[in-house]
Short mmCIF file of C-alpha atoms (C1' of nucleotides) in Angstrom, two decimals:
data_model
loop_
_atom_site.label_atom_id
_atom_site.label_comp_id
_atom_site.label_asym_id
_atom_site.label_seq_id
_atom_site.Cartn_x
_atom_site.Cartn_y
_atom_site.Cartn_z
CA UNK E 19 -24.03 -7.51 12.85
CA UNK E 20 -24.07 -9.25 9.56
CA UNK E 21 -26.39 -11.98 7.70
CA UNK E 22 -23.61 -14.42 6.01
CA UNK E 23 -26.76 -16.49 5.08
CA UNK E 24 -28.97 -13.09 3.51
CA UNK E 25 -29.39 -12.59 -0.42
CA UNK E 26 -26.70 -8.93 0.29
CA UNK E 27 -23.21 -10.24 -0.27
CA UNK E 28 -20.97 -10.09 3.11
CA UNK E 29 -18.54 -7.72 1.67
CA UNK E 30 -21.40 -5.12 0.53
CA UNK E 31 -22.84 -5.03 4.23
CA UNK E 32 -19.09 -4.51 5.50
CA UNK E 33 -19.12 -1.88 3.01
CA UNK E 34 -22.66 -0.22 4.13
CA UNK E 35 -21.85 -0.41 7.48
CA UNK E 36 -18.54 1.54 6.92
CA UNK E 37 -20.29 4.17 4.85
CA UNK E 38 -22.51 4.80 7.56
CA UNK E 39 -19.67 5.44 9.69
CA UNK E 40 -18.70 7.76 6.85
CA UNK E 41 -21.85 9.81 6.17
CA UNK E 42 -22.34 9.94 10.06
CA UNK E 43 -19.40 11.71 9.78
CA UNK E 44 -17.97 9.82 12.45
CA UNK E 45 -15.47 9.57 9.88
CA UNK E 46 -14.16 12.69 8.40
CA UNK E 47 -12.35 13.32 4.89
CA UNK E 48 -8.75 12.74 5.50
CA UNK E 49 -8.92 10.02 8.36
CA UNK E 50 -7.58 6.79 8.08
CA UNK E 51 -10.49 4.43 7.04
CA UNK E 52 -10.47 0.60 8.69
CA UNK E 53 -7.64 -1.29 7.45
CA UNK E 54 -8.28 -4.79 6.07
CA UNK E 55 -6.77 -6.20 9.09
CA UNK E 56 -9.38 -4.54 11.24
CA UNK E 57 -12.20 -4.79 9.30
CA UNK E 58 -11.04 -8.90 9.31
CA UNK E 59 -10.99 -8.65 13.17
CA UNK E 60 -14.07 -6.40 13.87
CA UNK E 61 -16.29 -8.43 11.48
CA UNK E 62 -14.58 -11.97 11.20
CA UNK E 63 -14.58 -12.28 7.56
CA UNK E 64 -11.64 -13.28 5.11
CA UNK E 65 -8.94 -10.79 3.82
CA UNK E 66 -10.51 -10.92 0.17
CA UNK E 67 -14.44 -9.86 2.06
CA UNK E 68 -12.56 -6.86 3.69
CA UNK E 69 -10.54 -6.14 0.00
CA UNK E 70 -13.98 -6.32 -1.73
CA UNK E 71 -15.55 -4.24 0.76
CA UNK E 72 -12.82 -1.38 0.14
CA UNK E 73 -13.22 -1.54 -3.54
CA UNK E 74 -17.32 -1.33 -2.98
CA UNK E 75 -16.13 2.32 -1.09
CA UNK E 76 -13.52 3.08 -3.87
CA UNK E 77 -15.85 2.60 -6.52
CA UNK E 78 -18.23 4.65 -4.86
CA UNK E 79 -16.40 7.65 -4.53
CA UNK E 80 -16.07 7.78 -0.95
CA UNK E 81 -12.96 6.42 0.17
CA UNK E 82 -9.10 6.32 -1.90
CA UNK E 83 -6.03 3.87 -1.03
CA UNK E 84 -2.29 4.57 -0.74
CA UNK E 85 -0.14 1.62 -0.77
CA UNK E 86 1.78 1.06 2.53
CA UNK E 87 -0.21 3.77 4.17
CA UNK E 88 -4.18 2.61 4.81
CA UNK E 89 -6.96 3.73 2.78
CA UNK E 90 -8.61 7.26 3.46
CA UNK E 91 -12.14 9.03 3.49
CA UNK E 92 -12.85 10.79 0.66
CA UNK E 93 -11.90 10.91 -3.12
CA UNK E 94 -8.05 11.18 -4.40
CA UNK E 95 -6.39 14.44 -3.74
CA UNK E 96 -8.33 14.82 -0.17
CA UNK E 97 -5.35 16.20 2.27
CA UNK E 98 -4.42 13.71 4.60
CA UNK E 99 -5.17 14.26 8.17
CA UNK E 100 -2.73 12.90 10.75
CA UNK E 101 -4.61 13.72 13.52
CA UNK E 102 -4.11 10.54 15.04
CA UNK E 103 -0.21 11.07 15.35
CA UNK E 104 1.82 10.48 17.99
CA UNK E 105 2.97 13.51 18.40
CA UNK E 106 -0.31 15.71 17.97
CA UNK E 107 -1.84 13.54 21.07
CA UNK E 108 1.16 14.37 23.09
CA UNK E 109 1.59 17.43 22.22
CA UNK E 110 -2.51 17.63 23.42
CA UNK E 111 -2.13 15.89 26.51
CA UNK E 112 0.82 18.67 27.37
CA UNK E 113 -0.90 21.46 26.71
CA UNK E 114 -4.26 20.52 28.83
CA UNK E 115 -1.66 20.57 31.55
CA UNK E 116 -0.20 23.65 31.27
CA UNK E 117 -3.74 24.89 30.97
CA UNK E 118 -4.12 22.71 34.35
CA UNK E 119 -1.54 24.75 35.82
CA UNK E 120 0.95 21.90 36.27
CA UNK E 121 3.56 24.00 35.21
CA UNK E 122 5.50 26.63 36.92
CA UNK E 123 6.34 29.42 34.52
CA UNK E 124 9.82 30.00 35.88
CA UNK E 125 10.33 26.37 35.80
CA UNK E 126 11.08 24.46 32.60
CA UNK E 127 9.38 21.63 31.24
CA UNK E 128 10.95 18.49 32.62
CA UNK E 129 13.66 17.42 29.63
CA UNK E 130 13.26 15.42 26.50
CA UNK E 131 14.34 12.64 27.74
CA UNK E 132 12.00 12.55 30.84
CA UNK E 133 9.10 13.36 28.48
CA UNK E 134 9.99 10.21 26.12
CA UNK E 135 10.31 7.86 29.31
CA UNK E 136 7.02 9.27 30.32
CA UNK E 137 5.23 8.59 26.91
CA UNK E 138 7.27 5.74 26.11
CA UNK E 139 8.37 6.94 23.05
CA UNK E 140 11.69 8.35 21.21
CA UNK E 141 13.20 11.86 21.79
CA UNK E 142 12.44 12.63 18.17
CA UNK E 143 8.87 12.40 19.00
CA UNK E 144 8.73 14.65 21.70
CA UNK E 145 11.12 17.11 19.98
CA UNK E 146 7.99 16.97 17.30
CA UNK E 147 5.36 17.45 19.97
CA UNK E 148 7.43 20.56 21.23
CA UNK E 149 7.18 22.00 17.84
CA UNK E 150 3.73 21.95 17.93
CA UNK E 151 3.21 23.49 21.22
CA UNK E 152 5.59 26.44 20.13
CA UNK E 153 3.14 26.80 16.94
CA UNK E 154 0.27 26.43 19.41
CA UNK E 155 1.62 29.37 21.72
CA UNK E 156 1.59 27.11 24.67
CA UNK E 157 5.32 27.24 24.65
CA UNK E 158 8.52 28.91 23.94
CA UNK E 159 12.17 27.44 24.09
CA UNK E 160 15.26 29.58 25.21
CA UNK E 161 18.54 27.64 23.75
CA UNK E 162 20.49 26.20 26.57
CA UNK E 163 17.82 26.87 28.73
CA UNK E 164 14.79 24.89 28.30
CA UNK E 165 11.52 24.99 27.17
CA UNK E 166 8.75 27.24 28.95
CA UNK E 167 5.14 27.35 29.68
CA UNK E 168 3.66 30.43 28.12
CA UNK E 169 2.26 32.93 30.16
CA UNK E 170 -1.57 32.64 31.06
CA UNK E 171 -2.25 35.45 29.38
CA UNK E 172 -0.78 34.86 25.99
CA UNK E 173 -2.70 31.16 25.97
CA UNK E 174 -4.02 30.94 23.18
CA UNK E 175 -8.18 30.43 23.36
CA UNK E 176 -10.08 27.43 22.11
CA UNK O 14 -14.61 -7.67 -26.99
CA UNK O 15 -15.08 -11.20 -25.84
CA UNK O 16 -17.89 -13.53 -26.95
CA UNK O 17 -19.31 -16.17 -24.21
CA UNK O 18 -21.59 -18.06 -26.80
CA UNK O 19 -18.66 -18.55 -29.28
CA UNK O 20 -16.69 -21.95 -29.23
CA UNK O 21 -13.56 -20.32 -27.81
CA UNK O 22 -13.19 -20.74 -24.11
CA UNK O 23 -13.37 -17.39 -22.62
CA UNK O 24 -10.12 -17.69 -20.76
CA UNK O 25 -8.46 -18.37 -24.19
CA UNK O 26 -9.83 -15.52 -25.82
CA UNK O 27 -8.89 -13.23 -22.94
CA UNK O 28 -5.18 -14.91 -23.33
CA UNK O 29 -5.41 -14.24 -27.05
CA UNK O 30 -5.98 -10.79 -26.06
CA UNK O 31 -2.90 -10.29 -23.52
CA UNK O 32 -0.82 -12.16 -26.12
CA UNK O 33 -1.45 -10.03 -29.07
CA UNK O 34 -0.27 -6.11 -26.69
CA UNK O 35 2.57 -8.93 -26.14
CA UNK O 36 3.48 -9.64 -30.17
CA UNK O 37 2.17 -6.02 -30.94
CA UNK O 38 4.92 -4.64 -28.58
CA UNK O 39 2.80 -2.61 -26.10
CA UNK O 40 4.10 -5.69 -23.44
CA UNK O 41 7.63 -5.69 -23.54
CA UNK O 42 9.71 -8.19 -22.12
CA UNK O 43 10.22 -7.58 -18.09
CA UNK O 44 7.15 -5.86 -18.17
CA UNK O 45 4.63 -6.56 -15.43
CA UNK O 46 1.50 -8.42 -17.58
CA UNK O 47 -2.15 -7.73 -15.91
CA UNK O 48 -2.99 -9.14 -12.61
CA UNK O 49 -5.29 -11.17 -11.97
CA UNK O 50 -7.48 -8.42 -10.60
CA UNK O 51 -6.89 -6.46 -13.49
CA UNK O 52 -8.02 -8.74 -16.17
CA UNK O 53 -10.87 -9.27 -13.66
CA UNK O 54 -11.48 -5.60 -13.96
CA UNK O 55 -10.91 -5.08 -17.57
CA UNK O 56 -12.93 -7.46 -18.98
CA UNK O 57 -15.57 -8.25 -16.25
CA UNK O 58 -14.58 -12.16 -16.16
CA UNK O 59 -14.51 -14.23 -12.72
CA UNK O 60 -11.37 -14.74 -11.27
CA UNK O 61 -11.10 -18.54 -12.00
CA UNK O 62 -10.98 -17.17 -16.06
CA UNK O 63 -8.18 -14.85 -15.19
CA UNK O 64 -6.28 -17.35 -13.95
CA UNK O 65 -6.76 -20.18 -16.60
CA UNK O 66 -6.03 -17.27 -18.91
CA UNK O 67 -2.86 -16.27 -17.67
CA UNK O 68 -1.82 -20.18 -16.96
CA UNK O 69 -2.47 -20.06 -20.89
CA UNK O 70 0.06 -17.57 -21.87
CA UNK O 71 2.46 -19.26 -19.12
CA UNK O 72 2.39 -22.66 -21.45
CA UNK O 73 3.14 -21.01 -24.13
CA UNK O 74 6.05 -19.51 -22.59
CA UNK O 75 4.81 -16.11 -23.18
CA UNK O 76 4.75 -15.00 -19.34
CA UNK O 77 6.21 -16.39 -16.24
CA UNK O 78 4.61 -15.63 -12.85
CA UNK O 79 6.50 -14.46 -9.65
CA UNK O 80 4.81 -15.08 -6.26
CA UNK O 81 3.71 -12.13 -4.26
CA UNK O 82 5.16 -9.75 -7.53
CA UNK O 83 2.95 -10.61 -10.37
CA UNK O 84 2.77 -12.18 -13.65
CA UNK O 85 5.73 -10.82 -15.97
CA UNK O 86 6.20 -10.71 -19.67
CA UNK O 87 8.66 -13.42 -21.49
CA UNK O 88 10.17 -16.53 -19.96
CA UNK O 89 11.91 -17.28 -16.50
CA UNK O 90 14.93 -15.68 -16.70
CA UNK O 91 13.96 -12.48 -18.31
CA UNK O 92 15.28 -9.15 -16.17
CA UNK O 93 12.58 -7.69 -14.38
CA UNK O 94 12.16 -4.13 -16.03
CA UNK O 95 12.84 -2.09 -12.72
CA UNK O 96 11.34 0.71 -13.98
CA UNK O 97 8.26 -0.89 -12.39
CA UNK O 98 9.49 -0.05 -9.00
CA UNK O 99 9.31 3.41 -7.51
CA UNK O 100 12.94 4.51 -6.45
CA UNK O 101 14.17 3.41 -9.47
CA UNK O 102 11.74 5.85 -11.50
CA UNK O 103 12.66 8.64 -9.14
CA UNK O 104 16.25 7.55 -9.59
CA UNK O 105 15.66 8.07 -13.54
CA UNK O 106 13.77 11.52 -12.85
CA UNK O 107 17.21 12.67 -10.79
CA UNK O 108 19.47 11.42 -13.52
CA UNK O 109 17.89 13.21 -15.82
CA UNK O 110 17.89 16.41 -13.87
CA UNK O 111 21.47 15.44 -13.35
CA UNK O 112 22.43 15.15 -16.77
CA UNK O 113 20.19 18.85 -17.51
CA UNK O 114 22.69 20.83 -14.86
CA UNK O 115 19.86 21.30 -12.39
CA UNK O 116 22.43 20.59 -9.61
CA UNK O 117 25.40 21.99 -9.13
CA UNK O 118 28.77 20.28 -8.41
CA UNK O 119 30.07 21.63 -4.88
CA UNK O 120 26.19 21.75 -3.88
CA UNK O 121 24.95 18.88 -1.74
CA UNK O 122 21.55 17.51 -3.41
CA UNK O 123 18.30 17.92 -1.42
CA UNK O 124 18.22 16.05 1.68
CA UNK O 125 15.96 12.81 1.86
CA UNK O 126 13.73 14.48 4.21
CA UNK O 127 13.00 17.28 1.25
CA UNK O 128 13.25 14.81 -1.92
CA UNK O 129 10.51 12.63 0.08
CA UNK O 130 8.13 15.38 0.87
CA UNK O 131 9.22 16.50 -2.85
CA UNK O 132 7.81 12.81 -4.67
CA UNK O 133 5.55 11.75 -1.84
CA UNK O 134 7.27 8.89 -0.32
CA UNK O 135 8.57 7.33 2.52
CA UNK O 136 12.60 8.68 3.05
CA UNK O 137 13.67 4.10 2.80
CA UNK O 138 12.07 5.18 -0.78
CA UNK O 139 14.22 8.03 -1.55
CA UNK O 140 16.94 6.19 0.14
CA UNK O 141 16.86 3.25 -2.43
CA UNK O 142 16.49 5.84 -5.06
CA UNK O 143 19.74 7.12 -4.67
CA UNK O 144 21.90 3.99 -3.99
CA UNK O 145 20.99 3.48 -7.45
CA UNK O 146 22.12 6.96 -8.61
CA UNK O 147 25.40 5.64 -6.77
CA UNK O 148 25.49 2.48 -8.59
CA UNK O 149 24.80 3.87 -11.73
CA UNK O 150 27.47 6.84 -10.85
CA UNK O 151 25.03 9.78 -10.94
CA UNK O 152 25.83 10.66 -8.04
CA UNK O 153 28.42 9.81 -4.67
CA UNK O 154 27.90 10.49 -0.77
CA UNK O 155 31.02 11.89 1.52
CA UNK O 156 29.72 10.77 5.27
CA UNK O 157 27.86 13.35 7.22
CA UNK O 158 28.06 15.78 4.21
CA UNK O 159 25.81 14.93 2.09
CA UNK O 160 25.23 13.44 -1.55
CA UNK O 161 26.65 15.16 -4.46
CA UNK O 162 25.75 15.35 -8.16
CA UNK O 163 29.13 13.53 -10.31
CA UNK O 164 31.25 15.32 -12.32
CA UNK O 165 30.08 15.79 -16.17
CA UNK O 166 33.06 14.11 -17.79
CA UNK O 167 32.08 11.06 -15.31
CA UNK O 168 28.84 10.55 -16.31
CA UNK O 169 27.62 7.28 -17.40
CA UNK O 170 26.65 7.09 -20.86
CA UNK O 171 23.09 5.61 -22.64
"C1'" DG N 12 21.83 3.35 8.01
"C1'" DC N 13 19.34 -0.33 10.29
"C1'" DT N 14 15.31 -3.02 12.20
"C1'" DC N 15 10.50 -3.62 13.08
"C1'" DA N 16 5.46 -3.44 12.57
"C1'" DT N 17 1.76 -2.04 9.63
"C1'" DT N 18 -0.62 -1.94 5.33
"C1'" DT N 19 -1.70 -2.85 0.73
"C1'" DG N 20 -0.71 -5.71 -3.68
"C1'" DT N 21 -0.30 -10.08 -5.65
"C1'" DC N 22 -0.50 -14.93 -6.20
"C1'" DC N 23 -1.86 -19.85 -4.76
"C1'" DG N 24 -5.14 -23.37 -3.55
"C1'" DT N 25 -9.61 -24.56 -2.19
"C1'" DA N 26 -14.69 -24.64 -1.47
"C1'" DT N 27 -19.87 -24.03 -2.25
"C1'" DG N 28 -23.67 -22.96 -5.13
"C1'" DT N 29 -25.67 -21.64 -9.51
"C1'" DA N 30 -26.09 -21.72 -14.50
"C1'" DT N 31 -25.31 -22.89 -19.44
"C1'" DC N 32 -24.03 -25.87 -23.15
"C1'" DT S 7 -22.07 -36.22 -17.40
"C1'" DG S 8 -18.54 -33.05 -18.00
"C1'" DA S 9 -16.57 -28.66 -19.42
"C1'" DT S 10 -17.10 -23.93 -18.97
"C1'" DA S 11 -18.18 -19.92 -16.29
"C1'" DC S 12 -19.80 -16.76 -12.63
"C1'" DA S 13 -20.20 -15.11 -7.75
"C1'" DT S 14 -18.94 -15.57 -3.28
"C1'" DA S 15 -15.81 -16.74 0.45
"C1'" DC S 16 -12.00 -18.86 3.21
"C1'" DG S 17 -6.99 -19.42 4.39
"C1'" DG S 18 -2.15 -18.93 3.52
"C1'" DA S 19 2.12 -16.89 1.74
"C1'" DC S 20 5.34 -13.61 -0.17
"C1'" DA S 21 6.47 -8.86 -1.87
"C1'" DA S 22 6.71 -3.82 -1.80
"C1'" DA S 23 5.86 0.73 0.31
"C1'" DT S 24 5.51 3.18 4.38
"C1'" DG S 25 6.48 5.01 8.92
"C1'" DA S 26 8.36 4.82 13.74
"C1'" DG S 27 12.11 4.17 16.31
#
DNA sequence: GCTCATTTGTCCGTATGTATC
DNA sequence: TGATACATACGGACAAATGAG
């Protein structure tokens, strides 16, 4: 993958091969860019190589870091896209089954709690996956009740 | 701005550089001096030339460095300016709201959830931000109620 | 409110190779 | 020969901000 012994500077071919992952558009504006951590593991350089190679993007243009958060595709001011949440992939992975049928309609959804034992995650979490299948349509919650699979014909398309 | 053929080391004209925003005033005391990959930036020298020039100003007792924080103006001892941190300069915009009336006194203040979408930062952030409007007695928390705004004739002065 | 893991920022020490004076 | 300086690269450590739980 890369020539440590070539006249091109490691961190500029870590940062070439990244922008190709960037103008393939196999990474899209808002994503989470490699971290330094896993550009150190996926290439085996040092932290500094993986630093430089970030600053190469930065200066370019193509890529902008928030402290504490990761650096992102795409110039300062791009909207952050947390597609890669916990909660969105849930929420996903519920909604193909109710499009699966899995779920009666008369029947709630089986309770937070079962959900986060399920996922392995906390009831907050699924609470937030919830919320997005209500804004999705593949939902609706009755208090006291439950939560309910929308009707088949009020799924929404896509 | 700098001159490699001259007789002065470049690392001690790049110190004479930092030292005179120091005596000028534009570095106060507690104030965080350039990092290493600033004065790297700034004036396009190699690392090893930051660091002789900031182990320059350190001799002459004009900086002291503190691992993992950076290189700070005046000698050990002097109070880190905590205006360099984040909570405390959202703690200073709140005060000052305080102190205009935005918030009124039987009113709760916005929640952490609301001030952290509100600056952009994690809700530990916002958190930190107001145990210092607490210390500084801006402001006081009643358990499961929220955090109020203090009463005018309590107000800290300065 | 707390802990934990992740991520970036910063500093420290070291090393190789090149170049100038 | 030695001091200065640049570019590159490695490894380690601590600090601060964030986010999940």
């Amino acid at each position: 993958m890369l020539n440590p012994r070539g006249p091109v500077p490691l961190y500029v071919q870590v940062a070439e091969q990244i922008q190709q992952d960037i103008t393939a558009g196999q990474l899209q504006p808002g994503q989470l860019a490699p971290s330094e951590a896993q550009i150190v593991a996926r290439w085996g350089v040092a932290r500094i190589t993986a630093r430089k190679a970030i600053a190469v993007l930065r200066e370019r243009g193509l890529v902008h870091t928030v402290r504490g958060r990761g650096t992102f595709v795409g110039p300062e001011g791009t909207p952050h896209n947390p597609k890669s949440t916990k909660a969105a992939s849930i929420a996903a992975e519920l909604a193909e089954e109710i499009r699966a049928g899995r779920y009666e309609r008369d029947v709630p959804l089986p309770s937070e709690t079962m959900l986060a034992q399920r996922f392995d995650v906390a009831k907050g979490t699924i609470r937030a996956a919830v919320a997005i299948l209500r804004e999705q349509g593949w939902a609706y919650t009755v208090p006291m009740r439950g939560t309910y699979a929308t009707d088949p014909a009020r799924w929404p398309k896509g």
